[in-house]
């Protein structure tokens, strides 16, 4: 498998080949997902919930994102690595947006950044792209706007909302974004958007007609049980497996079963005799 780039995304769309994206937040997971053949690893600010135990993504800092992105990059050979820009890292000014996007590329080693929003951050997107930093857009349910939305709700169900999403997708394309995440919007609307623009759409809760799909790895593996959205499919249920493994380990240690002779090292008895 060759290195995936922004050009790969565009070629896959033109050939009608689906794009695979998964989140990753650490070296060992990134290495496994990369070896599994995923096209893109997204270091999402969802790490706030899955890795740091926050209730939402709003508390995630630039330092958090840089730390975790570095680890993912070290575990990746072929997949493209995209890093989320966290809340307030690009909202205040164009200068802040460019500086923070640059840190994710220069310090963390990401290949691109992801921003949430459309019209309201047009100038920030322009600034970052002019700085030669690739951007993956994000429309629909944008988690950093959870308080403004009044919770995690499906977006684009009214005519006005649907039209706005179509217009924003076209705007992001015109500005130079190489792909757009569509989150929690009706499948038929996602199909219309995907067919209306030349850049790939990556769906999460947006139906099968998007050009690719993304899932949070803990959701896919059945490891994160606090919240299981409707759009999640569990390809494994590791939560119970891990708990059982830990329980068995604790039991064997308490009973003296582990470590056994197979897990210990030996020393020549003559050496020990000289120690007395």
Short mmCIF file of C-alpha atoms in Angstrom, two decimals:
data_model
loop_
_atom_site.label_atom_id
_atom_site.label_comp_id
_atom_site.label_asym_id
_atom_site.label_seq_id
_atom_site.Cartn_x
_atom_site.Cartn_y
_atom_site.Cartn_z
CA UNK A 1 0.00 0.00 0.00
CA UNK A 2 1.41 3.40 -0.99
CA UNK A 3 1.30 6.53 1.14
CA UNK A 4 -2.16 8.11 1.20
CA UNK A 5 -2.30 11.84 0.43
CA UNK A 6 -4.92 14.46 -0.37
CA UNK A 7 -4.51 13.48 -4.03
CA UNK A 8 -5.40 9.90 -3.09
CA UNK A 9 -8.70 11.13 -1.66
CA UNK A 10 -9.60 12.94 -4.87
CA UNK A 11 -8.58 9.99 -7.06
CA UNK A 12 -10.70 7.61 -4.99
CA UNK A 13 -13.75 9.83 -5.43
CA UNK A 14 -13.23 10.06 -9.19
CA UNK A 15 -12.93 6.26 -9.38
CA UNK A 16 -15.90 5.78 -7.02
CA UNK A 17 -13.68 3.93 -4.55
CA UNK A 18 -14.77 4.26 -0.92
CA UNK A 19 -12.43 5.97 1.55
CA UNK A 20 -11.87 4.47 5.00
CA UNK A 21 -11.17 6.66 8.03
CA UNK A 22 -10.83 5.73 11.70
CA UNK A 23 -9.84 7.71 14.76
CA UNK A 24 -6.59 6.95 16.55
CA UNK A 25 -5.04 8.56 19.60
CA UNK A 26 -1.92 6.52 20.43
CA UNK A 27 1.06 4.75 18.85
CA UNK A 28 0.07 1.12 19.28
CA UNK A 29 -3.49 1.60 18.02
CA UNK A 30 -2.31 3.70 15.07
CA UNK A 31 0.16 0.99 14.09
CA UNK A 32 -2.53 -1.70 14.11
CA UNK A 33 -5.00 0.40 12.13
CA UNK A 34 -2.33 1.37 9.62
CA UNK A 35 -1.38 -2.27 9.14
CA UNK A 36 -5.06 -3.08 8.74
CA UNK A 37 -5.14 -0.90 5.63
CA UNK A 38 -7.19 2.13 6.68
CA UNK A 39 -6.73 5.11 4.36
CA UNK A 40 -6.74 7.86 6.97
CA UNK A 41 -6.27 8.18 10.71
CA UNK A 42 -8.12 11.06 12.34
CA UNK A 43 -6.72 12.25 15.64
CA UNK A 44 -10.08 13.57 16.73
CA UNK A 45 -10.78 15.89 19.61
CA UNK A 46 -13.09 13.04 20.60
CA UNK A 47 -10.01 11.98 22.57
CA UNK A 48 -11.43 14.29 25.21
CA UNK A 49 -14.11 11.70 25.91
CA UNK A 50 -12.47 8.45 24.84
CA UNK A 51 -9.00 9.04 26.31
CA UNK A 52 -9.28 11.84 28.89
CA UNK A 53 -12.71 11.21 30.39
CA UNK A 54 -14.32 14.57 29.63
CA UNK A 55 -18.05 14.86 28.99
CA UNK A 56 -17.48 16.54 25.62
CA UNK A 57 -14.71 17.83 23.35
CA UNK A 58 -14.67 21.42 24.58
CA UNK A 59 -11.93 21.00 27.20
CA UNK A 60 -9.37 19.56 24.79
CA UNK A 61 -6.30 21.78 24.36
CA UNK A 62 -3.74 22.27 21.61
CA UNK A 63 -1.21 20.56 23.85
CA UNK A 64 -3.50 17.51 24.10
CA UNK A 65 -3.86 17.39 20.32
CA UNK A 66 -0.14 17.78 19.65
CA UNK A 67 0.76 15.12 22.23
CA UNK A 68 -1.62 12.50 20.81
CA UNK A 69 -0.98 13.38 17.16
CA UNK A 70 2.76 12.87 17.63
CA UNK A 71 2.11 9.37 18.96
CA UNK A 72 -0.19 8.48 16.07
CA UNK A 73 2.27 9.78 13.48
CA UNK A 74 5.02 7.61 14.98
CA UNK A 75 2.83 4.54 14.51
CA UNK A 76 1.83 5.28 10.93
CA UNK A 77 3.55 4.41 7.64
CA UNK A 78 0.89 4.51 4.94
CA UNK A 79 -2.27 6.17 6.23
CA UNK A 80 -2.79 9.90 6.05
CA UNK A 81 -2.93 11.54 9.49
CA UNK A 82 -5.45 14.35 10.02
CA UNK A 83 -5.53 16.25 13.33
CA UNK A 84 -8.55 18.06 14.73
CA UNK A 85 -8.15 21.70 15.65
CA UNK A 86 -9.67 21.92 19.16
CA UNK A 87 -12.24 24.38 20.45
CA UNK A 88 -11.07 28.03 20.40
CA UNK A 89 -7.84 27.17 18.56
CA UNK A 90 -9.17 28.80 15.35
CA UNK A 91 -12.20 30.85 16.40
CA UNK A 92 -10.60 34.05 17.73
CA UNK A 93 -8.51 35.27 14.81
CA UNK A 94 -7.03 34.25 11.46
CA UNK A 95 -3.56 34.59 12.97
CA UNK A 96 -4.41 32.15 15.78
CA UNK A 97 -5.93 29.73 13.28
CA UNK A 98 -2.85 29.71 11.05
CA UNK A 99 -0.44 29.47 14.00
CA UNK A 100 -2.28 26.56 15.62
CA UNK A 101 -2.81 24.69 12.36
CA UNK A 102 0.90 25.13 11.70
CA UNK A 103 1.77 23.64 15.08
CA UNK A 104 -0.21 20.49 14.28
CA UNK A 105 1.73 20.13 11.04
CA UNK A 106 5.20 21.27 12.17
CA UNK A 107 5.33 20.03 15.78
CA UNK A 108 2.98 17.06 15.68
CA UNK A 109 3.67 15.84 12.15
CA UNK A 110 0.06 15.74 10.92
CA UNK A 111 -0.52 15.82 7.16
CA UNK A 112 -3.69 17.92 7.38
CA UNK A 113 -6.03 19.53 9.91
CA UNK A 114 -9.79 19.37 10.40
CA UNK A 115 -12.01 22.33 11.28
CA UNK A 116 -15.69 22.42 12.18
CA UNK A 117 -17.97 24.90 10.44
CA UNK A 118 -18.63 26.77 7.22
CA UNK A 119 -19.63 30.37 6.61
CA UNK A 120 -18.64 31.61 10.06
CA UNK A 121 -15.01 30.46 9.71
CA UNK A 122 -14.50 31.25 6.02
CA UNK A 123 -11.63 33.66 6.70
CA UNK A 124 -9.84 31.16 8.93
CA UNK A 125 -10.09 28.44 6.29
CA UNK A 126 -8.74 30.82 3.65
CA UNK A 127 -5.82 31.79 5.87
CA UNK A 128 -4.84 28.22 6.70
CA UNK A 129 -5.08 27.05 3.09
CA UNK A 130 -3.05 30.07 1.95
CA UNK A 131 -0.40 28.87 4.42
CA UNK A 132 -0.26 25.64 2.36
CA UNK A 133 -1.93 23.51 5.05
CA UNK A 134 -4.55 21.04 3.77
CA UNK A 135 -7.97 21.19 5.44
CA UNK A 136 -10.66 18.58 5.94
CA UNK A 137 -13.94 20.35 6.61
CA UNK A 138 -16.67 19.22 9.00
CA UNK A 139 -20.38 20.01 8.64
CA UNK A 140 -23.62 18.86 10.22
CA UNK A 141 -23.41 17.90 13.86
CA UNK A 142 -20.22 19.67 14.85
CA UNK A 143 -19.45 18.57 18.44
CA UNK A 144 -17.70 21.82 19.36
CA UNK A 145 -21.09 23.53 18.84
CA UNK A 146 -22.94 21.10 21.11
CA UNK A 147 -24.07 23.87 23.47
CA UNK A 148 -25.35 26.02 20.62
CA UNK A 149 -27.22 23.03 19.18
CA UNK A 150 -28.74 22.16 22.55
CA UNK A 151 -27.23 18.68 22.54
CA UNK A 152 -26.15 16.01 20.09
CA UNK A 153 -28.95 16.21 17.51
CA UNK A 154 -29.38 15.29 13.86
CA UNK A 155 -28.82 18.36 11.66
CA UNK A 156 -30.25 19.42 8.30
CA UNK A 157 -33.81 18.15 8.75
CA UNK A 158 -35.53 21.43 7.83
CA UNK A 159 -35.42 23.01 4.37
CA UNK A 160 -33.40 25.97 5.61
CA UNK A 161 -30.87 23.78 7.44
CA UNK A 162 -30.54 21.43 4.48
CA UNK A 163 -29.95 24.26 2.03
CA UNK A 164 -27.38 25.82 4.33
CA UNK A 165 -25.44 22.55 4.51
CA UNK A 166 -25.45 22.24 0.72
CA UNK A 167 -24.26 25.83 0.37
CA UNK A 168 -21.57 25.39 3.02
CA UNK A 169 -20.27 22.22 1.38
CA UNK A 170 -19.92 24.11 -1.91
CA UNK A 171 -18.19 26.93 -0.06
CA UNK A 172 -15.65 24.57 1.54
CA UNK A 173 -14.98 23.05 -1.87
CA UNK A 174 -14.46 26.51 -3.40
CA UNK A 175 -12.12 27.52 -0.57
CA UNK A 176 -9.90 24.52 -1.28
CA UNK A 177 -10.75 21.89 1.35
CA UNK A 178 -9.75 18.43 0.13
CA UNK A 179 -12.61 16.57 1.90
CA UNK A 180 -15.59 17.18 4.19
CA UNK A 181 -16.87 15.15 7.13
CA UNK A 182 -20.68 15.04 7.19
CA UNK A 183 -21.90 14.10 10.66
CA UNK A 184 -25.43 13.13 11.70
CA UNK A 185 -27.40 14.41 8.76
CA UNK A 186 -30.17 12.61 6.79
CA UNK A 187 -28.79 10.07 4.32
CA UNK A 188 -30.62 11.54 1.32
CA UNK A 189 -29.24 15.00 2.07
CA UNK A 190 -25.72 13.55 2.36
CA UNK A 191 -26.21 11.92 -1.04
CA UNK A 192 -27.22 15.25 -2.59
CA UNK A 193 -24.20 16.99 -1.07
CA UNK A 194 -21.83 14.22 -2.17
CA UNK A 195 -23.09 14.45 -5.74
CA UNK A 196 -22.96 18.26 -5.74
CA UNK A 197 -19.25 18.66 -5.03
CA UNK A 198 -16.06 17.28 -6.53
CA UNK A 199 -14.25 16.66 -3.23
CA UNK A 200 -14.92 13.54 -1.11
CA UNK A 201 -17.47 13.44 1.69
CA UNK A 202 -16.70 11.30 4.74
CA UNK A 203 -19.83 10.24 6.54
CA UNK A 204 -20.51 9.47 10.17
CA UNK A 205 -24.20 8.94 10.69
CA UNK A 206 -24.80 10.26 7.16
CA UNK A 207 -25.64 7.13 5.18
CA UNK A 208 -23.87 4.91 2.66
CA UNK A 209 -23.78 7.36 -0.26
CA UNK A 210 -20.92 9.41 1.16
CA UNK A 211 -17.56 8.87 -0.52
CA UNK A 212 -16.13 7.38 2.64
CA UNK A 213 -16.89 6.59 6.27
CA UNK A 214 -15.33 7.37 9.64
CA UNK A 215 -15.90 5.82 13.06
CA UNK A 216 -14.36 6.32 16.47
CA UNK A 217 -12.13 3.28 17.04
CA UNK A 218 -13.40 2.71 20.60
CA UNK A 219 -16.95 2.55 19.21
CA UNK A 220 -15.95 0.14 16.44
CA UNK A 221 -14.23 -2.16 18.94
CA UNK A 222 -16.92 -1.94 21.62
CA UNK A 223 -14.63 -0.32 24.18
CA UNK A 224 -16.49 2.93 24.94
CA UNK A 225 -19.81 2.19 26.65
CA UNK A 226 -20.84 5.61 27.97
CA UNK A 227 -22.52 6.53 24.70
CA UNK A 228 -23.41 4.36 21.69
CA UNK A 229 -24.85 6.46 18.85
CA UNK A 230 -27.31 4.92 16.39
CA UNK A 231 -24.80 5.17 13.54
CA UNK A 232 -22.18 3.01 15.28
CA UNK A 233 -21.59 -0.59 14.23
CA UNK A 234 -19.50 -2.65 16.63
CA UNK A 235 -17.15 -4.94 14.70
CA UNK A 236 -15.89 -6.41 17.97
CA UNK A 237 -16.94 -6.19 21.61
CA UNK A 238 -13.67 -5.85 23.50
CA UNK A 239 -15.12 -4.25 26.60
CA UNK A 240 -16.07 -7.59 28.15
CA UNK A 241 -12.97 -9.33 26.81
CA UNK A 242 -10.66 -6.78 28.46
CA UNK A 243 -12.56 -6.84 31.75
CA UNK A 244 -12.42 -10.65 31.84
CA UNK A 245 -8.70 -10.69 31.03
CA UNK A 246 -7.98 -8.22 33.84
CA UNK A 247 -10.17 -10.15 36.26
CA UNK A 248 -8.39 -13.43 35.42
CA UNK A 249 -4.99 -11.76 35.83
CA UNK A 250 -5.90 -10.40 39.26
CA UNK A 251 -7.23 -13.80 40.34
CA UNK A 252 -4.10 -15.66 39.19
CA UNK A 253 -1.76 -13.20 40.91
CA UNK A 254 -3.68 -13.52 44.19
CA UNK A 255 -3.60 -17.33 43.99
CA UNK A 256 0.06 -17.49 43.02
CA UNK A 257 -0.70 -19.04 39.63
CA UNK A 258 1.01 -16.18 37.79
CA UNK A 259 3.87 -15.90 37.21
CA UNK A 260 4.54 -19.57 36.58
CA UNK A 261 7.92 -21.15 35.86
CA UNK A 262 7.36 -20.41 32.16
CA UNK A 263 7.38 -16.69 32.91
CA UNK A 264 10.48 -16.58 35.15
CA UNK A 265 14.25 -16.55 34.63
CA UNK A 266 16.79 -19.01 36.05
CA UNK A 267 20.22 -18.67 37.57
CA UNK A 268 22.86 -21.32 38.09
CA UNK A 269 22.69 -22.71 41.63
CA UNK A 270 26.49 -22.48 41.97
CA UNK A 271 26.26 -18.73 41.57
CA UNK A 272 23.69 -18.53 44.36
CA UNK A 273 25.87 -20.60 46.68
CA UNK A 274 28.61 -18.00 46.44
CA UNK A 275 26.20 -15.30 47.60
CA UNK A 276 25.52 -16.81 51.03
#
